[in-house]
Short mmCIF file of C-alpha atoms in Angstrom, two decimals:
data_model
loop_
_atom_site.label_atom_id
_atom_site.label_comp_id
_atom_site.label_asym_id
_atom_site.label_seq_id
_atom_site.Cartn_x
_atom_site.Cartn_y
_atom_site.Cartn_z
CA ALA P 1 32.48 77.34 -10.23
CA GLU P 2 34.19 77.62 -6.84
CA ASN P 3 35.33 73.96 -6.94
CA LEU P 4 33.46 73.08 -3.84
CA ALA P 5 32.10 69.66 -5.06
CA ASN P 6 33.74 66.31 -4.86
CA PHE P 7 32.97 63.28 -7.11
CA PRO P 8 30.62 62.77 -8.85
CA ARG P 9 30.82 65.80 -11.19
CA PRO P 10 29.36 67.72 -12.75
CA VAL P 11 26.86 68.59 -9.88
CA HIS P 12 24.00 69.47 -12.17
CA ASN P 13 20.87 67.37 -11.53
CA ARG P 14 22.39 65.86 -8.35
CA ILE P 15 22.46 66.66 -4.64
CA PRO P 16 25.88 68.09 -4.66
CA ASN P 17 28.60 66.06 -2.84
CA PHE P 18 30.20 69.12 -1.27
CA LYS P 19 33.52 69.29 0.35
CA GLY P 20 33.10 69.11 4.15
CA ALA P 21 30.00 67.07 3.95
CA ALA P 22 31.08 64.58 6.62
CA GLN P 23 32.04 67.43 8.91
CA ALA P 24 28.54 68.88 8.40
CA CYS P 25 27.00 65.47 9.20
CA ASN P 26 28.86 65.18 12.45
CA SER P 27 26.81 67.94 13.80
CA LEU P 28 23.83 65.56 13.74
CA GLN P 29 25.15 63.96 16.97
CA ALA P 30 24.72 67.31 18.87
CA LEU P 31 20.99 67.58 18.07
CA PRO P 32 18.87 66.41 20.95
CA GLU P 33 16.28 65.25 18.45
CA PHE P 34 18.86 62.83 16.99
CA ARG P 35 20.06 61.68 20.37
CA CYS P 36 16.50 60.82 21.46
CA SER P 37 15.44 59.27 18.08
CA THR P 38 15.00 55.47 17.48
CA ALA P 39 14.35 55.50 13.66
CA VAL P 40 15.99 57.81 11.30
CA LYS P 41 15.36 58.13 7.53
CA VAL P 42 18.36 59.42 5.52
CA ASN P 43 18.40 60.05 1.80
CA PRO P 44 20.84 57.80 -0.26
CA ASP P 45 22.93 60.61 -1.76
CA ARG P 46 26.73 60.71 -1.24
CA PRO P 47 26.97 63.87 0.93
CA GLN P 48 24.61 62.17 3.58
CA GLU P 49 26.72 59.07 3.78
CA GLN P 50 28.27 60.20 7.18
CA ALA P 51 24.73 60.70 8.55
CA ARG P 52 23.93 57.08 7.62
CA TYR P 53 27.00 55.82 9.30
CA LEU P 54 26.33 57.90 12.59
CA THR P 55 22.66 56.46 12.56
CA LEU P 56 24.05 52.87 12.40
CA ASP P 57 26.94 53.56 14.90
CA ALA P 58 24.35 54.87 17.44
CA GLY P 59 22.39 51.63 17.18
CA LYS P 60 19.40 53.31 15.59
CA THR P 61 17.14 52.00 12.85
CA LEU P 62 18.33 53.41 9.52
CA LEU P 63 15.73 53.71 6.73
CA VAL P 64 16.77 54.73 3.23
CA PRO P 65 14.41 55.46 0.35
CA THR P 66 14.42 53.16 -2.69
CA PRO P 67 15.83 54.83 -5.78
CA ARG P 68 13.24 56.93 -7.35
CA LEU P 69 10.58 55.02 -5.32
CA ARG P 70 10.32 52.45 -8.05
CA THR P 71 10.04 49.39 -5.80
CA GLY P 72 8.70 50.75 -2.65
CA LEU P 73 8.99 53.56 -0.17
CA PHE P 74 12.16 52.71 1.85
CA ASN P 75 14.43 49.96 2.94
CA LYS P 76 15.89 49.13 6.39
CA ILE P 77 19.60 48.76 6.46
CA VAL P 78 20.48 45.67 8.45
CA PRO P 79 24.28 45.38 9.11
CA PRO P 80 25.81 41.88 9.40
CA GLN P 81 25.92 40.23 12.81
CA GLY P 82 28.71 41.71 14.98
CA ALA P 83 29.55 44.44 12.47
CA SER P 84 32.58 46.52 13.15
CA LYS P 85 32.82 50.29 12.56
CA ALA P 86 34.48 49.53 9.22
CA ASP P 87 31.49 47.31 8.36
CA LEU P 88 29.07 49.99 9.31
CA HIS P 89 30.92 52.43 6.99
CA VAL P 90 30.49 49.97 4.19
CA CYS P 91 26.76 49.59 4.99
CA SER P 92 26.46 53.45 4.68
CA THR P 93 27.77 53.62 1.17
CA SER P 94 25.47 53.41 -1.88
CA GLN P 95 26.72 49.77 -2.46
CA GLY P 96 26.28 48.91 1.04
CA VAL P 97 22.68 50.29 1.07
CA LYS P 98 21.95 47.92 -1.83
CA GLU P 99 23.51 44.86 -0.24
CA TYR P 100 22.25 45.16 3.36
CA SER P 101 18.67 46.43 2.80
CA VAL P 102 15.47 44.85 3.57
CA PRO P 103 12.13 46.25 2.07
CA ILE P 104 9.65 47.77 4.39
CA GLY P 105 6.08 47.15 3.36
CA LEU P 106 3.22 49.56 3.53
CA ASP P 107 1.68 47.59 6.43
CA ALA P 108 4.80 47.78 8.50
CA LYS P 109 4.25 49.86 11.76
CA VAL P 110 7.18 52.19 11.35
CA GLU P 111 7.55 55.46 13.31
CA VAL P 112 10.29 57.75 11.93
CA ASP P 113 11.56 60.18 14.50
CA LEU P 114 13.91 62.18 12.28
CA VAL P 115 14.33 62.72 8.62
CA VAL P 116 17.51 63.79 6.93
CA VAL P 117 17.22 65.12 3.35
CA GLY P 118 19.66 66.55 0.82
CA SER P 119 19.04 69.90 -0.86
CA VAL P 120 20.37 71.99 -3.66
CA ALA P 121 19.44 75.20 -1.76
CA VAL P 122 17.85 76.07 1.53
CA SER P 123 16.90 79.28 3.23
CA PRO P 124 17.59 80.13 6.90
CA LYS P 125 13.81 80.10 7.39
CA GLY P 126 13.66 76.39 6.31
CA TYR P 127 12.44 76.74 2.79
CA ARG P 128 14.10 74.05 0.70
CA ILE P 129 14.72 73.39 -3.00
CA GLY P 130 15.83 69.90 -4.26
CA LYS P 131 16.76 68.68 -7.66
CA GLY P 132 13.21 69.76 -8.87
CA GLU P 133 11.87 66.18 -9.28
CA GLY P 134 9.85 66.22 -6.00
CA TYR P 135 11.05 62.90 -4.64
CA ALA P 136 11.85 64.16 -1.12
CA ASP P 137 8.41 65.87 -0.83
CA MET P 138 6.68 62.78 -2.15
CA GLU P 139 8.63 60.50 0.31
CA TYR P 140 7.49 62.59 3.14
CA ALA P 141 3.84 62.71 1.97
CA MET P 142 3.88 58.96 1.57
CA MET P 143 5.20 58.53 5.15
CA VAL P 144 2.35 60.67 6.34
CA ALA P 145 -0.05 58.50 4.36
CA MET P 146 1.54 55.41 6.14
CA GLY P 147 1.38 57.09 9.52
CA ALA P 148 5.14 56.90 9.86
CA VAL P 149 5.68 60.55 10.65
CA LYS P 150 3.90 62.99 12.79
CA PRO P 151 3.93 66.77 13.06
CA SER P 152 6.67 66.44 15.67
CA THR P 153 8.95 64.62 13.33
CA THR P 154 12.24 66.61 12.80
CA VAL P 155 13.49 67.22 9.40
CA VAL P 156 17.17 68.05 8.87
CA THR P 157 19.13 68.98 5.75
CA VAL P 158 22.95 68.85 5.35
CA VAL P 159 24.42 71.37 2.87
CA HIS P 160 27.43 73.48 2.14
CA ASP P 161 27.42 77.09 3.58
CA CYS P 162 27.11 78.43 -0.05
CA GLN P 163 23.87 76.57 -0.44
CA VAL P 164 22.24 78.54 2.28
CA VAL P 165 20.45 81.39 0.42
CA ASP P 166 17.31 83.52 0.63
CA ILE P 167 14.35 81.83 -0.96
CA SER P 168 11.05 83.53 -1.39
CA GLU P 169 8.12 82.08 0.49
CA GLU P 170 6.07 82.53 -2.69
CA LEU P 171 7.98 79.63 -4.10
CA ILE P 172 6.96 77.26 -1.46
CA GLU P 173 3.78 75.27 -2.09
CA SER P 174 1.61 72.96 0.07
CA HIS P 175 3.38 69.84 -1.08
CA ASP P 176 7.00 71.25 -0.48
CA LEU P 177 8.89 69.78 2.40
CA THR P 178 10.39 72.39 4.82
CA VAL P 179 13.34 71.74 7.28
CA ASP P 180 13.77 72.41 10.97
CA TYR P 181 17.59 72.22 11.06
CA ILE P 182 20.28 73.15 8.55
CA LEU P 183 23.83 71.49 9.21
CA THR P 184 26.81 73.04 7.34
CA PRO P 185 30.50 72.44 7.86
CA THR P 186 30.58 75.63 9.89
CA ARG P 187 27.33 75.92 11.75
CA VAL P 188 23.98 74.53 12.78
CA ILE P 189 20.94 76.66 11.95
CA LYS P 190 17.75 76.15 13.77
CA THR P 191 15.10 77.46 11.28
CA ASP P 192 12.02 77.83 13.46
CA CYS P 193 10.09 77.40 10.25
CA THR P 194 6.40 78.44 10.56
CA LEU P 195 5.17 76.73 7.37
CA SER P 196 3.43 73.35 7.73
CA LYS P 197 4.90 70.22 6.31
CA PRO P 198 3.01 68.22 3.80
CA GLN P 199 -0.16 66.83 5.28
CA GLY P 200 -0.25 63.79 2.95
CA ILE P 201 -0.41 62.87 -0.74
CA ILE P 202 -2.20 65.60 -2.80
CA TRP P 203 -3.67 63.34 -5.30
CA ALA P 204 -5.07 66.14 -7.45
CA LYS P 205 -1.47 67.14 -8.34
CA LEU P 206 -0.68 63.61 -9.58
CA ASP P 207 -1.60 61.95 -12.87
CA ALA P 208 -1.95 58.31 -14.07
CA ASP P 209 1.59 58.46 -15.53
CA MET P 210 3.04 59.10 -12.19
CA LEU P 211 1.31 56.11 -10.64
CA ASP P 212 2.80 54.04 -13.40
CA LYS P 213 6.24 55.34 -12.56
CA ILE P 214 5.76 54.78 -8.78
CA PRO P 215 3.76 51.57 -8.38
CA ILE P 216 3.48 51.92 -4.63
CA LEU P 217 1.37 55.08 -5.15
CA LYS P 218 -1.39 52.77 -6.53
CA LYS P 219 -1.39 50.78 -3.30
CA LEU P 220 -1.52 53.88 -1.12
CA ARG P 221 -4.21 55.39 -3.34
CA GLU P 222 -6.36 52.31 -2.90
CA LEU P 223 -5.90 52.36 0.91
CA GLU P 224 -6.84 56.07 1.09
CA ARG P 225 -9.87 55.41 -1.17
CA LYS P 226 -11.08 52.74 1.12
CA SER P 227 -10.74 55.11 3.98
CA GLY P 228 -13.01 57.59 2.28
CA LYS P 229 -10.55 60.16 1.10
CA ASP P 230 -10.89 61.91 -2.22
CA VAL P 231 -8.19 60.28 -4.46
CA SER P 232 -9.15 61.92 -7.84
CA LEU P 233 -6.08 62.48 -10.03
CA LYS P 234 -5.18 65.43 -12.07
CA LYS P 235 -6.56 65.07 -15.62
CA SER P 236 -4.15 64.97 -18.57
CA PRO P 237 -4.22 67.69 -21.14
CA GLU P 238 -5.89 65.20 -23.63
CA GLU P 239 -8.77 64.89 -21.19
CA GLY P 240 -9.47 68.54 -21.37
CA GLU P 241 -7.51 69.99 -18.28
CA THR P 242 -4.32 71.82 -18.26
CA GLY P 243 -3.41 70.67 -14.70
CA GLY P 244 -3.03 74.28 -13.23
CA GLY P 245 -0.10 76.62 -13.11
CA SER P 246 1.89 75.11 -10.25
CA ARG P 247 5.51 73.79 -10.63
CA ASN P 248 5.90 70.33 -12.07
CA HIS P 249 7.00 67.64 -9.52
CA LEU P 250 8.12 64.08 -10.24
CA THR P 251 7.69 64.75 -13.94
CA SER P 252 9.86 65.31 -16.94
CA ASP P 253 11.49 68.69 -17.56
CA PRO P 254 8.82 71.51 -17.55
CA SER P 255 10.02 72.31 -21.02
CA GLN P 256 8.43 69.06 -22.25
CA GLN P 257 5.04 70.78 -22.86
CA THR P 258 6.50 73.76 -24.61
CA GLU P 259 8.64 71.44 -26.91
CA LYS P 260 5.58 69.20 -27.55
CA ALA P 261 3.49 72.16 -28.48
CA ARG P 262 6.33 73.50 -30.81
CA VAL P 263 6.81 70.10 -32.55
CA THR P 264 3.04 69.74 -32.94
CA GLU P 265 2.75 73.20 -34.48
CA ARG P 266 5.63 72.47 -36.94
CA GLY P 267 3.92 69.19 -37.90
CA ALA P 268 0.58 70.96 -38.44
CA ALA P 269 2.10 73.53 -40.60
CA GLY P 270 3.30 70.79 -42.95
CA GLN P 271 7.01 71.29 -42.41
CA THR P 272 9.65 68.48 -42.26
CA PRO P 273 9.31 66.36 -39.17
CA VAL P 274 12.34 65.84 -36.84
CA THR P 275 15.00 63.36 -37.64
CA THR P 276 15.87 61.10 -34.71
CA ILE P 277 19.25 59.51 -33.80
CA TYR P 278 19.33 56.45 -31.56
CA LEU P 279 21.99 56.10 -28.95
CA GLY P 280 22.58 52.55 -27.57
CA ASN P 281 24.92 50.74 -25.29
CA ILE P 282 24.89 53.46 -22.79
CA PRO P 283 26.77 52.21 -19.71
CA ALA P 284 24.89 51.48 -16.48
CA GLY P 285 25.10 54.25 -14.12
CA VAL P 286 25.46 57.15 -16.66
CA ARG P 287 23.21 60.01 -15.78
CA VAL P 288 21.38 62.04 -18.27
CA SER P 289 23.35 65.09 -17.29
CA GLU P 290 26.61 63.37 -18.30
CA LEU P 291 25.18 62.72 -21.75
CA LYS P 292 23.96 66.33 -22.07
CA CYS P 293 27.41 67.51 -21.17
CA ALA P 294 29.09 65.33 -23.80
CA LEU P 295 26.58 66.68 -26.50
CA ARG P 296 27.30 70.15 -25.62
CA GLU P 297 31.08 69.50 -25.92
CA ARG P 298 30.67 68.06 -29.38
CA ASP P 299 28.27 70.77 -30.47
CA ALA P 300 25.51 68.20 -31.06
CA VAL P 301 22.75 69.57 -28.84
CA PRO P 302 19.41 68.18 -30.06
CA LEU P 303 16.01 69.89 -30.14
CA ARG P 304 14.81 67.18 -27.72
CA LEU P 305 16.36 64.31 -25.74
CA SER P 306 14.37 61.29 -24.85
CA TRP P 307 16.16 59.47 -22.00
CA GLN P 308 15.63 55.81 -21.27
CA GLY P 309 18.38 55.08 -18.85
CA ALA P 310 16.97 51.88 -17.53
CA GLN P 311 17.09 50.42 -21.08
CA ARG P 312 20.59 52.07 -21.48
CA ARG P 313 19.43 54.11 -24.52
CA ALA P 314 18.51 57.56 -25.58
CA PHE P 315 16.84 59.22 -28.65
CA LEU P 316 17.97 62.59 -30.03
CA ASP P 317 15.60 64.76 -32.24
CA TYR P 318 17.16 67.08 -34.72
CA ALA P 319 15.41 69.68 -36.93
CA ASP P 320 16.22 68.07 -40.18
CA ARG P 321 18.34 65.44 -41.83
CA ALA P 322 21.19 67.81 -42.41
CA GLU P 323 21.41 68.58 -38.67
CA ALA P 324 21.12 64.88 -37.78
CA GLY P 325 24.00 64.23 -40.20
CA ARG P 326 26.25 66.73 -38.69
CA ALA P 327 25.45 65.35 -35.24
CA LEU P 328 26.02 61.76 -36.24
CA ALA P 329 29.49 62.80 -37.56
CA ALA P 330 30.27 64.74 -34.29
CA LEU P 331 29.15 61.77 -32.11
CA ARG P 332 31.43 59.20 -33.90
CA ASN P 333 33.67 57.60 -31.35
CA LEU P 334 31.59 58.97 -28.47
CA ALA P 335 32.35 57.23 -25.16
CA LEU P 336 30.69 57.56 -21.77
CA ASN P 337 32.42 56.14 -18.64
CA GLY P 338 35.09 54.71 -20.97
CA ARG P 339 32.53 52.72 -23.11
CA SER P 340 31.68 53.48 -26.71
CA VAL P 341 28.05 54.19 -27.43
CA ASN P 342 26.33 53.45 -30.78
CA PRO P 343 24.86 56.60 -32.51
CA GLU P 344 22.74 55.67 -35.50
CA LEU P 345 19.56 56.76 -37.16
CA ALA P 346 16.41 55.45 -35.63
CA ARG P 347 15.08 52.48 -37.61
CA SER P 348 11.88 54.14 -38.85
CA GLN P 349 14.13 56.81 -40.64
CA SER P 350 17.03 54.67 -41.68
CA ALA P 351 15.47 53.34 -44.90
CA ASN P 352 15.25 56.76 -46.33
CA ARG P 353 18.61 58.18 -45.51
CA LYS P 354 19.72 60.70 -48.11
CA PRO P 355 23.21 60.19 -49.73
CA GLU P 356 24.63 63.34 -48.20
CA LEU P 357 23.50 62.24 -44.69
CA ARG P 358 25.22 58.87 -45.22
CA ALA P 359 28.39 60.55 -46.41
CA ALA P 360 28.32 63.19 -43.64
CA ALA P 361 27.89 60.61 -40.84
CA GLY P 362 30.18 57.86 -42.25
CA ILE P 363 27.50 55.26 -41.61
CA SER P 364 26.52 52.10 -43.66
CA ASP P 365 23.32 51.59 -45.56
CA LYS P 366 22.23 48.64 -43.40
CA PRO P 367 19.58 49.69 -41.00
CA PRO P 368 20.25 48.78 -37.39
CA GLU P 369 18.51 45.60 -36.23
CA GLY P 370 16.18 45.62 -33.30
CA ARG P 371 16.01 49.37 -32.95
CA GLY P 372 12.63 50.94 -32.61
CA GLN P 373 11.43 54.48 -32.51
CA ARG P 374 11.16 55.78 -29.04
CA HIS P 375 7.97 55.10 -27.04
CA ASP P 376 6.86 56.99 -23.90
CA PRO P 377 10.12 59.07 -23.45
CA GLN P 378 11.18 59.45 -19.88
CA GLY P 379 12.90 62.83 -20.14
CA VAL P 380 13.48 65.76 -22.46
CA TRP P 381 16.29 68.09 -23.26
#
């Protein structure tokens, strides 16, 4: 609202790339903990790019988490031989992180002296809130499990001054990562946080689906099981347990359970099931937040959105065929990042299209080839 964010916009579902981010990162050089450090882990987001450069320029080991922890915990950034400052700037970008990274295995003896994380909001007491998916918390817990961090490891976050707000201690749970320093464009805040950082992976808060999403967790779980630790997972609702009342981390939107219950109730009552639209050809790099924004702009907000970004597709559930028809008409000529996407009825419903739906949407009678109904959706509206 205050136009404090640079590209990429919108800032929803992102660590905001705020104006003055490089200036805030420069304060890292003044911290004695940074000057004395040998290995520094920095998140891969745009506003912390200068922190990655400063780490490389100081001749320190730079570790960067793998995106969404899909292929491992973190990578070591290895600049080319005889790299200039310009080369180091390239290595610090998101593209450079991809090109100059070397995976670090679980058996590697890595000691991280300082951790830099992004935040959406942080309190002067060191209580931090991220995007809500829990990856920073999980990364730290996994480093604890690897023996890569110690209680003395310093955690720093880099934010705009407007992101420093009061946060109730009641919101902070045992798995939440707190910070020791807050760097903004105008000040350095030493939090003197009294809450303990995560002591390791709390397996009882994770379920089998999460281990499927983050395969490295399976390896860590087996290592901890062999060491005698309790690695029992949270049971799924189908196994007769609700999973408790704590906030969801590393899961889909919390509204998923509410939406699932509502859809189930509607089906049980014998009402018409939802009608699903398939969106294909979604450009690589498009975020679900960008699709949501486009749907709002075209007044085509679904009851539920199932996002499968890795497969470059999404599924939109609407209350009935009439709603789906209006949405199809609204989504004609939809383009994301300059590329047209392909809205059409999901295959399982295409054979029974009503005439008014075909007319409203302006679509042909031929069902789309190779299109299946969604399976294991990765996110919800």
